[in-house]
mmCIF file of C-alpha atoms in Angstrom:
data_model
loop_
_atom_site.group_PDB
_atom_site.id
_atom_site.type_symbol
_atom_site.label_atom_id
_atom_site.label_comp_id
_atom_site.label_asym_id
_atom_site.label_seq_id
_atom_site.Cartn_x
_atom_site.Cartn_y
_atom_site.Cartn_z
ATOM 1 C CA MET A 1342 -225.294 -79.846 37.187
ATOM 2 C CA ASN A 1343 -223.791 -79.228 33.748
ATOM 3 C CA ALA A 1344 -223.200 -75.763 32.296
ATOM 4 C CA SER A 1345 -226.127 -75.831 29.848
ATOM 5 C CA ARG A 1346 -228.561 -76.863 32.586
ATOM 6 C CA PHE A 1347 -227.227 -74.109 34.846
ATOM 7 C CA ILE A 1348 -227.624 -71.458 32.113
ATOM 8 C CA PHE A 1349 -231.157 -72.695 31.335
ATOM 9 C CA LEU A 1350 -232.191 -72.396 34.980
ATOM 10 C CA ILE A 1351 -230.696 -68.928 35.256
ATOM 11 C CA GLY A 1352 -232.695 -67.919 32.152
ATOM 12 C CA ILE A 1353 -235.961 -69.187 33.634
ATOM 13 C CA LEU A 1354 -235.111 -67.459 36.901
ATOM 14 C CA SER A 1355 -234.537 -64.138 35.124
ATOM 15 C CA ILE A 1356 -237.979 -64.299 33.505
ATOM 16 C CA GLU A 1357 -239.578 -65.000 36.885
ATOM 17 C CA LEU A 1358 -237.782 -62.055 38.473
ATOM 18 C CA ILE A 1359 -238.884 -59.668 35.709
ATOM 19 C CA GLN A 1360 -242.490 -60.775 36.197
ATOM 20 C CA ILE A 1361 -242.534 -60.000 39.934
ATOM 21 C CA SER A 1362 -240.445 -56.792 39.928
ATOM 22 C CA ILE A 1363 -243.108 -54.441 38.614
ATOM 23 C CA ALA A 1364 -243.405 -52.256 41.719
ATOM 24 C CA SER A 1365 -242.093 -48.711 42.043
ATOM 25 C CA VAL A 1366 -238.376 -48.640 42.810
ATOM 26 C CA VAL A 1367 -237.198 -46.633 45.813
ATOM 27 C CA SER A 1368 -233.755 -46.243 44.261
ATOM 28 C CA ALA A 1369 -231.870 -47.317 41.184
ATOM 29 C CA GLY A 1370 -228.298 -46.348 41.746
ATOM 30 C CA ASP A 1371 -227.323 -42.867 43.021
ATOM 31 C CA PHE A 1372 -224.977 -43.286 45.978
ATOM 32 C CA ASN A 1373 -224.939 -39.559 46.776
ATOM 33 C CA ARG A 1374 -228.723 -39.464 47.026
ATOM 34 C CA ASP A 1375 -229.338 -42.782 48.768
ATOM 35 C CA PHE A 1376 -226.453 -43.135 51.226
ATOM 36 C CA PHE A 1377 -224.296 -41.167 53.643
ATOM 37 C CA VAL A 1378 -220.750 -41.934 54.769
ATOM 38 C CA THR A 1379 -220.654 -43.326 58.302
ATOM 39 C CA TRP A 1380 -216.924 -43.936 58.675
ATOM 40 C CA SER A 1381 -213.826 -42.211 57.319
ATOM 41 C CA PRO A 1382 -214.959 -39.971 54.414
ATOM 42 C CA SER A 1383 -211.353 -39.746 53.212
ATOM 43 C CA HIS A 1384 -211.477 -43.490 52.481
ATOM 44 C CA VAL A 1385 -214.679 -43.320 50.414
ATOM 45 C CA ASN A 1386 -214.536 -42.416 46.726
ATOM 46 C CA THR A 1387 -217.668 -41.788 44.642
ATOM 47 C CA SER A 1388 -217.805 -41.322 40.872
ATOM 48 C CA ALA A 1389 -218.842 -37.939 39.467
ATOM 49 C CA ASP A 1390 -222.259 -39.272 38.415
ATOM 50 C CA GLY A 1391 -222.868 -40.983 41.762
ATOM 51 C CA ARG A 1392 -223.284 -44.414 40.159
ATOM 52 C CA ALA A 1393 -220.186 -46.067 41.625
ATOM 53 C CA ARG A 1394 -218.431 -45.993 44.988
ATOM 54 C CA SER A 1395 -215.329 -47.582 46.486
ATOM 55 C CA LEU A 1396 -214.296 -48.240 50.074
ATOM 56 C CA LYS A 1397 -210.659 -48.285 51.193
ATOM 57 C CA LEU A 1398 -208.904 -50.062 54.048
ATOM 58 C CA ASP A 1399 -205.380 -49.097 55.114
ATOM 59 C CA PRO A 1400 -203.476 -48.956 58.429
ATOM 60 C CA GLU A 1401 -205.185 -45.663 59.232
ATOM 61 C CA SER A 1402 -208.809 -46.750 58.893
ATOM 62 C CA GLY A 1403 -211.522 -48.770 57.251
ATOM 63 C CA SER A 1404 -214.640 -47.132 55.810
ATOM 64 C CA ALA A 1405 -218.402 -47.512 55.518
ATOM 65 C CA PHE A 1406 -221.657 -46.040 54.257
ATOM 66 C CA ALA A 1407 -225.337 -46.497 55.135
ATOM 67 C CA SER A 1408 -228.699 -45.701 53.553
ATOM 68 C CA ASN A 1409 -230.500 -42.478 54.413
ATOM 69 C CA ASP A 1410 -233.742 -44.418 54.866
ATOM 70 C CA MET A 1411 -234.720 -47.344 57.058
ATOM 71 C CA PHE A 1412 -236.745 -50.175 55.529
ATOM 72 C CA LEU A 1413 -239.128 -52.899 56.647
ATOM 73 C CA PHE A 1414 -239.118 -55.631 53.966
ATOM 74 C CA GLY A 1415 -238.099 -55.446 50.331
ATOM 75 C CA GLN A 1416 -235.368 -56.488 47.922
ATOM 76 C CA PHE A 1417 -231.861 -55.020 47.986
ATOM 77 C CA ASP A 1418 -229.316 -55.523 45.178
ATOM 78 C CA MET A 1419 -225.702 -54.395 45.002
ATOM 79 C CA GLN A 1420 -223.018 -55.135 42.423
ATOM 80 C CA ILE A 1421 -219.659 -55.614 44.151
ATOM 81 C CA LYS A 1422 -216.108 -56.284 42.987
ATOM 82 C CA LEU A 1423 -213.867 -57.514 45.775
ATOM 83 C CA ILE A 1424 -210.244 -56.882 46.728
ATOM 84 C CA PRO A 1425 -207.824 -58.563 44.311
ATOM 85 C CA GLY A 1426 -204.645 -60.370 45.327
ATOM 86 C CA ASN A 1427 -203.722 -61.182 48.908
ATOM 87 C CA SER A 1428 -206.642 -59.899 50.985
ATOM 88 C CA ALA A 1429 -206.108 -62.045 54.094
ATOM 89 C CA GLY A 1430 -207.723 -60.526 57.168
ATOM 90 C CA ALA A 1431 -209.820 -57.975 55.277
ATOM 91 C CA VAL A 1432 -213.597 -58.187 55.546
ATOM 92 C CA VAL A 1433 -216.023 -56.573 53.099
ATOM 93 C CA ALA A 1434 -219.616 -56.486 54.333
ATOM 94 C CA PHE A 1435 -222.940 -55.737 52.636
ATOM 95 C CA TYR A 1436 -225.848 -55.970 55.036
ATOM 96 C CA LEU A 1437 -229.078 -54.739 56.587
ATOM 97 C CA SER A 1438 -229.061 -53.737 60.253
ATOM 98 C CA SER A 1439 -231.433 -52.054 62.692
ATOM 99 C CA ASN A 1440 -228.411 -50.695 64.626
ATOM 100 C CA GLN A 1441 -230.066 -51.316 67.978
ATOM 101 C CA PRO A 1442 -228.644 -53.134 71.047
ATOM 102 C CA ASN A 1443 -231.123 -55.958 70.349
ATOM 103 C CA ARG A 1444 -230.540 -55.597 66.640
ATOM 104 C CA ASP A 1445 -231.897 -57.486 63.695
ATOM 105 C CA GLU A 1446 -229.286 -57.920 60.973
ATOM 106 C CA LEU A 1447 -228.848 -59.783 57.669
ATOM 107 C CA ASP A 1448 -225.219 -60.121 56.568
ATOM 108 C CA PHE A 1449 -223.115 -60.829 53.544
ATOM 109 C CA GLU A 1450 -219.483 -60.947 54.737
ATOM 110 C CA PHE A 1451 -216.667 -61.595 52.270
ATOM 111 C CA LEU A 1452 -213.633 -63.059 54.009
ATOM 112 C CA GLY A 1453 -210.321 -62.286 52.325
ATOM 113 C CA ASN A 1454 -207.869 -64.971 51.278
ATOM 114 C CA ALA A 1455 -204.145 -65.572 51.629
ATOM 115 C CA ASP A 1456 -201.854 -66.073 48.649
ATOM 116 C CA GLY A 1457 -201.884 -69.582 47.256
ATOM 117 C CA GLN A 1458 -205.463 -70.448 48.159
ATOM 118 C CA GLN A 1459 -207.474 -71.937 45.293
ATOM 119 C CA GLN A 1460 -210.691 -70.110 46.112
ATOM 120 C CA PRO A 1461 -210.270 -66.332 46.272
ATOM 121 C CA TYR A 1462 -212.997 -65.743 48.845
ATOM 122 C CA ILE A 1463 -215.258 -67.394 51.365
ATOM 123 C CA LEU A 1464 -218.702 -65.823 51.608
ATOM 124 C CA GLN A 1465 -220.275 -65.891 55.056
ATOM 125 C CA THR A 1466 -223.927 -65.076 55.718
ATOM 126 C CA ASN A 1467 -225.503 -64.520 59.096
ATOM 127 C CA VAL A 1468 -228.933 -63.725 60.522
ATOM 128 C CA TYR A 1469 -229.376 -61.765 63.757
ATOM 129 C CA VAL A 1470 -232.801 -61.650 65.375
ATOM 130 C CA ASP A 1471 -233.402 -59.574 68.505
ATOM 131 C CA GLY A 1472 -229.665 -59.406 69.163
ATOM 132 C CA PHE A 1473 -228.937 -63.127 68.814
ATOM 133 C CA ASP A 1474 -226.942 -64.609 65.949
ATOM 134 C CA ASP A 1475 -225.038 -67.951 65.946
ATOM 135 C CA ARG A 1476 -226.518 -68.623 62.505
ATOM 136 C CA GLU A 1477 -223.434 -68.470 60.297
ATOM 137 C CA GLU A 1478 -223.199 -70.275 56.989
ATOM 138 C CA ARG A 1479 -220.228 -70.229 54.622
ATOM 139 C CA ILE A 1480 -219.932 -71.045 50.937
ATOM 140 C CA LYS A 1481 -217.175 -71.127 48.358
ATOM 141 C CA LEU A 1482 -218.162 -69.080 45.344
ATOM 142 C CA TRP A 1483 -218.146 -70.707 41.892
ATOM 143 C CA PHE A 1484 -216.315 -67.742 40.311
ATOM 144 C CA ASP A 1485 -213.561 -65.257 41.142
ATOM 145 C CA PRO A 1486 -215.351 -62.218 42.678
ATOM 146 C CA THR A 1487 -212.272 -60.015 42.216
ATOM 147 C CA LYS A 1488 -212.291 -60.145 38.408
ATOM 148 C CA ASP A 1489 -215.614 -58.456 37.761
ATOM 149 C CA PHE A 1490 -218.762 -57.129 39.414
ATOM 150 C CA HIS A 1491 -221.374 -59.624 40.617
ATOM 151 C CA THR A 1492 -224.833 -58.979 42.028
ATOM 152 C CA TYR A 1493 -225.541 -59.766 45.684
ATOM 153 C CA THR A 1494 -229.179 -59.652 46.778
ATOM 154 C CA ILE A 1495 -231.157 -59.817 50.003
ATOM 155 C CA LEU A 1496 -234.879 -60.530 49.623
ATOM 156 C CA TRP A 1497 -236.618 -59.949 52.958
ATOM 157 C CA ASN A 1498 -240.381 -60.316 53.244
ATOM 158 C CA ILE A 1499 -243.014 -61.526 55.686
ATOM 159 C CA HIS A 1500 -242.516 -65.112 54.496
ATOM 160 C CA GLN A 1501 -238.784 -65.590 54.144
ATOM 161 C CA ILE A 1502 -235.276 -64.180 53.779
ATOM 162 C CA VAL A 1503 -233.312 -65.214 50.678
ATOM 163 C CA PHE A 1504 -229.634 -64.451 50.100
ATOM 164 C CA MET A 1505 -228.768 -64.553 46.384
ATOM 165 C CA VAL A 1506 -225.597 -64.302 44.304
ATOM 166 C CA ASP A 1507 -226.213 -63.422 40.651
ATOM 167 C CA TRP A 1508 -229.844 -64.442 41.306
ATOM 168 C CA VAL A 1509 -228.827 -67.882 42.561
ATOM 169 C CA PRO A 1510 -230.309 -68.481 46.043
ATOM 170 C CA ILE A 1511 -227.498 -69.543 48.350
ATOM 171 C CA ARG A 1512 -229.404 -69.406 51.624
ATOM 172 C CA THR A 1513 -232.934 -69.081 52.983
ATOM 173 C CA PHE A 1514 -234.338 -68.319 56.421
ATOM 174 C CA ARG A 1515 -238.082 -68.895 56.585
ATOM 175 C CA ASN A 1516 -240.588 -67.221 58.862
ATOM 176 C CA HIS A 1517 -241.383 -70.020 61.291
ATOM 177 C CA ALA A 1518 -242.524 -67.643 64.040
ATOM 178 C CA ASP A 1519 -245.664 -69.754 64.473
ATOM 179 C CA LYS A 1520 -243.364 -72.607 65.508
ATOM 180 C CA GLY A 1521 -241.366 -70.561 67.987
ATOM 181 C CA VAL A 1522 -238.515 -69.460 65.706
ATOM 182 C CA ALA A 1523 -237.615 -65.764 65.976
ATOM 183 C CA PHE A 1524 -237.881 -63.882 62.674
ATOM 184 C CA PRO A 1525 -236.942 -60.238 61.907
ATOM 185 C CA ARG A 1526 -240.289 -58.579 61.272
ATOM 186 C CA TRP A 1527 -240.636 -55.569 63.584
ATOM 187 C CA GLN A 1528 -237.383 -53.588 63.436
ATOM 188 C CA PRO A 1529 -236.701 -51.434 60.364
ATOM 189 C CA MET A 1530 -233.179 -51.779 58.993
ATOM 190 C CA ALA A 1531 -230.725 -49.621 57.061
ATOM 191 C CA LEU A 1532 -228.756 -50.910 54.079
ATOM 192 C CA GLN A 1533 -225.023 -50.668 54.754
ATOM 193 C CA ALA A 1534 -221.589 -51.580 53.424
ATOM 194 C CA SER A 1535 -218.171 -51.538 55.049
ATOM 195 C CA ILE A 1536 -214.566 -52.693 54.821
ATOM 196 C CA TRP A 1537 -212.553 -53.399 57.936
ATOM 197 C CA ASP A 1538 -209.700 -55.319 59.574
ATOM 198 C CA GLY A 1539 -210.925 -58.773 60.620
ATOM 199 C CA SER A 1540 -207.463 -60.231 61.153
ATOM 200 C CA SER A 1541 -208.475 -61.789 64.472
ATOM 201 C CA TRP A 1542 -210.826 -64.278 62.795
ATOM 202 C CA ALA A 1543 -211.591 -63.781 59.104
ATOM 203 C CA THR A 1544 -208.898 -65.804 57.309
ATOM 204 C CA GLY A 1545 -207.630 -69.162 58.503
ATOM 205 C CA GLY A 1546 -209.399 -68.680 61.814
ATOM 206 C CA GLY A 1547 -207.219 -65.652 62.511
ATOM 207 C CA LYS A 1548 -203.908 -67.263 61.536
ATOM 208 C CA ASP A 1549 -203.552 -65.153 58.375
ATOM 209 C CA LYS A 1550 -203.298 -61.462 59.237
ATOM 210 C CA ILE A 1551 -203.484 -58.431 56.993
ATOM 211 C CA ASP A 1552 -200.252 -57.705 55.155
ATOM 212 C CA TRP A 1553 -200.393 -53.919 55.005
ATOM 213 C CA SER A 1554 -197.610 -53.839 52.420
ATOM 214 C CA ARG A 1555 -200.186 -55.233 49.937
ATOM 215 C CA GLY A 1556 -202.561 -52.347 50.537
ATOM 216 C CA PRO A 1557 -204.436 -50.187 50.296
ATOM 217 C CA PHE A 1558 -207.327 -52.656 49.991
ATOM 218 C CA ILE A 1559 -210.234 -51.439 47.887
ATOM 219 C CA ALA A 1560 -213.723 -52.872 47.328
ATOM 220 C CA SER A 1561 -215.929 -51.417 44.604
ATOM 221 C CA PHE A 1562 -219.712 -51.012 44.480
ATOM 222 C CA GLN A 1563 -222.103 -50.036 41.681
ATOM 223 C CA ASN A 1564 -225.635 -50.341 40.284
ATOM 224 C CA HIS A 1565 -227.451 -50.711 43.578
ATOM 225 C CA LYS A 1566 -231.204 -51.131 43.522
ATOM 226 C CA ILE A 1567 -233.484 -50.718 46.525
ATOM 227 C CA ASP A 1568 -237.063 -51.882 46.038
ATOM 228 C CA ALA A 1569 -238.433 -51.755 49.566
ATOM 229 C CA CYS A 1570 -240.904 -50.288 52.025
ATOM 230 C CA ILE A 1571 -239.541 -47.107 53.615
ATOM 231 C CA TRP A 1572 -240.172 -47.024 57.354
ATOM 232 C CA LYS A 1573 -242.638 -44.298 58.327
ATOM 233 C CA GLY A 1574 -243.186 -45.278 61.950
ATOM 234 C CA SER A 1575 -245.810 -48.001 61.530
ATOM 235 C CA ALA A 1576 -245.389 -51.618 60.463
ATOM 236 C CA GLY A 1577 -248.903 -51.910 59.065
ATOM 237 C CA PHE A 1578 -248.216 -50.531 55.584
ATOM 238 C CA CYS A 1579 -245.008 -52.513 55.146
ATOM 239 C CA THR A 1580 -246.536 -55.835 56.165
ATOM 240 C CA ALA A 1581 -249.541 -55.495 53.858
ATOM 241 C CA GLU A 1582 -249.771 -57.759 50.802
ATOM 242 C CA SER A 1583 -250.426 -54.841 48.428
ATOM 243 C CA PRO A 1584 -249.417 -54.482 44.749
ATOM 244 C CA THR A 1585 -246.708 -52.023 45.808
ATOM 245 C CA ASN A 1586 -245.261 -54.500 48.302
ATOM 246 C CA TRP A 1587 -244.797 -57.200 45.660
ATOM 247 C CA TRP A 1588 -242.240 -58.996 47.839
ATOM 248 C CA ASN A 1589 -244.998 -59.911 50.335
ATOM 249 C CA GLN A 1590 -247.302 -61.473 47.755
ATOM 250 C CA ASP A 1591 -247.793 -65.208 47.292
ATOM 251 C CA LEU A 1592 -245.409 -65.349 44.340
ATOM 252 C CA SER A 1593 -242.534 -64.499 46.712
ATOM 253 C CA ASN A 1594 -243.572 -66.646 49.668
ATOM 254 C CA SER A 1595 -241.182 -69.451 48.733
ATOM 255 C CA LEU A 1596 -238.523 -70.373 46.191
ATOM 256 C CA THR A 1597 -239.717 -71.094 42.656
ATOM 257 C CA TRP A 1598 -238.974 -74.493 41.098
ATOM 258 C CA ALA A 1599 -235.956 -73.077 39.232
ATOM 259 C CA GLN A 1600 -234.632 -71.472 42.411
ATOM 260 C CA ARG A 1601 -235.050 -74.746 44.299
ATOM 261 C CA ARG A 1602 -232.906 -76.607 41.769
ATOM 262 C CA LEU A 1603 -230.150 -74.021 42.060
ATOM 263 C CA PHE A 1604 -230.475 -73.896 45.846
ATOM 264 C CA ARG A 1605 -229.997 -77.665 46.115
ATOM 265 C CA TRP A 1606 -226.940 -77.402 43.860
ATOM 266 C CA ILE A 1607 -225.430 -74.764 46.147
ATOM 267 C CA ARG A 1608 -226.150 -76.820 49.268
ATOM 268 C CA LYS A 1609 -224.608 -79.935 47.763
ATOM 269 C CA TYR A 1610 -221.460 -78.524 46.182
ATOM 270 C CA HIS A 1611 -220.619 -75.137 47.694
ATOM 271 C CA VAL A 1612 -221.600 -74.986 51.376
ATOM 272 C CA ILE A 1613 -218.542 -75.489 53.584
ATOM 273 C CA TYR A 1614 -220.062 -74.547 56.954
ATOM 274 C CA ASP A 1615 -223.650 -74.724 58.198
ATOM 275 C CA TYR A 1616 -224.462 -74.011 61.835
ATOM 276 C CA CYS A 1617 -227.266 -76.555 61.628
ATOM 277 C CA GLN A 1618 -224.675 -79.292 61.088
ATOM 278 C CA VAL A 1619 -222.564 -78.466 64.153
ATOM 279 C CA ARG A 1620 -224.286 -80.257 67.035
ATOM 280 C CA PRO A 1621 -221.470 -79.842 69.601
ATOM 281 C CA ARG A 1622 -221.739 -76.060 69.258
ATOM 282 C CA PHE A 1623 -225.318 -76.252 70.546
ATOM 283 C CA LYS A 1624 -224.723 -79.185 72.926
ATOM 284 C CA ASN A 1625 -226.773 -81.430 70.594
ATOM 285 C CA ASN A 1626 -229.756 -79.099 70.922
ATOM 286 C CA LEU A 1627 -229.886 -77.513 67.474
ATOM 287 C CA PRO A 1628 -231.976 -74.362 66.888
ATOM 288 C CA LYS A 1629 -235.586 -75.140 65.958
ATOM 289 C CA GLU A 1630 -235.261 -73.839 62.409
ATOM 290 C CA CYS A 1631 -232.685 -76.518 61.611
ATOM 291 C CA SER A 1632 -235.403 -79.187 61.524
ATOM 292 C CA LEU A 1633 -237.982 -77.069 59.639
ATOM 293 C CA PRO A 1634 -238.435 -76.604 55.865
ATOM 294 C CA LYS A 1635 -236.117 -74.146 54.118
ATOM 295 C CA TYR A 1636 -238.681 -73.311 51.405
#
């Protein structure tokens, strides 16, 4: 796909997103109001106006924050700038989780790189349903995520889950519950972010450890937007296809034609690991969703 075609599709996609995002917004960017620190307050720095926040990792500790509210369906955007330089072993995560033993969870995990690697980061996504995961996918990003902020989005509705990077859909997970595929639809989840030491696995399969002399390692966050159904104890309101719950309406039940073009481009040129392509891992009995439509 050439550059002009890519830009054209992104333009069409932006128009489509503006048309469907007319609902009231739960939040539009105040970290102090929307989140609380869950790990190591001394390693969390928030701007005076509450619009930006950074997380630090050093030999003493990592750090994390989580939303004050729990949500059942919606769209969640966060602009993130990742750790520059040698970040081997460090993991930055942006995700939704129900925080239960049988948790549902939707993950963006950014796996740090060692010096000399061409691509600065591998982005891993994962989907947990009722405590079970084994659904990892990995892509190489088409830009350097350490140079500037980029928008990472999770759209989660009654029809599908879509992971997006700068509005480009990189992964989908459709609701095929009617065909026996588990789908996260009952457990409310909190929006969370963290930075931590993943030296045992994150870079080079655990061969490249954190070099603490390069630290501290800092990831930056800004301009978050939460447009979602706040959990009030009953799933009924959040699963309704009402004007407020725009994400559940027909317009969001699948990828648009522009999104499908971009999605196919990602799958062809940027996916480097897909659990659905690893038959030995599942003893040649791939999960049901692997043979079902992705949109």
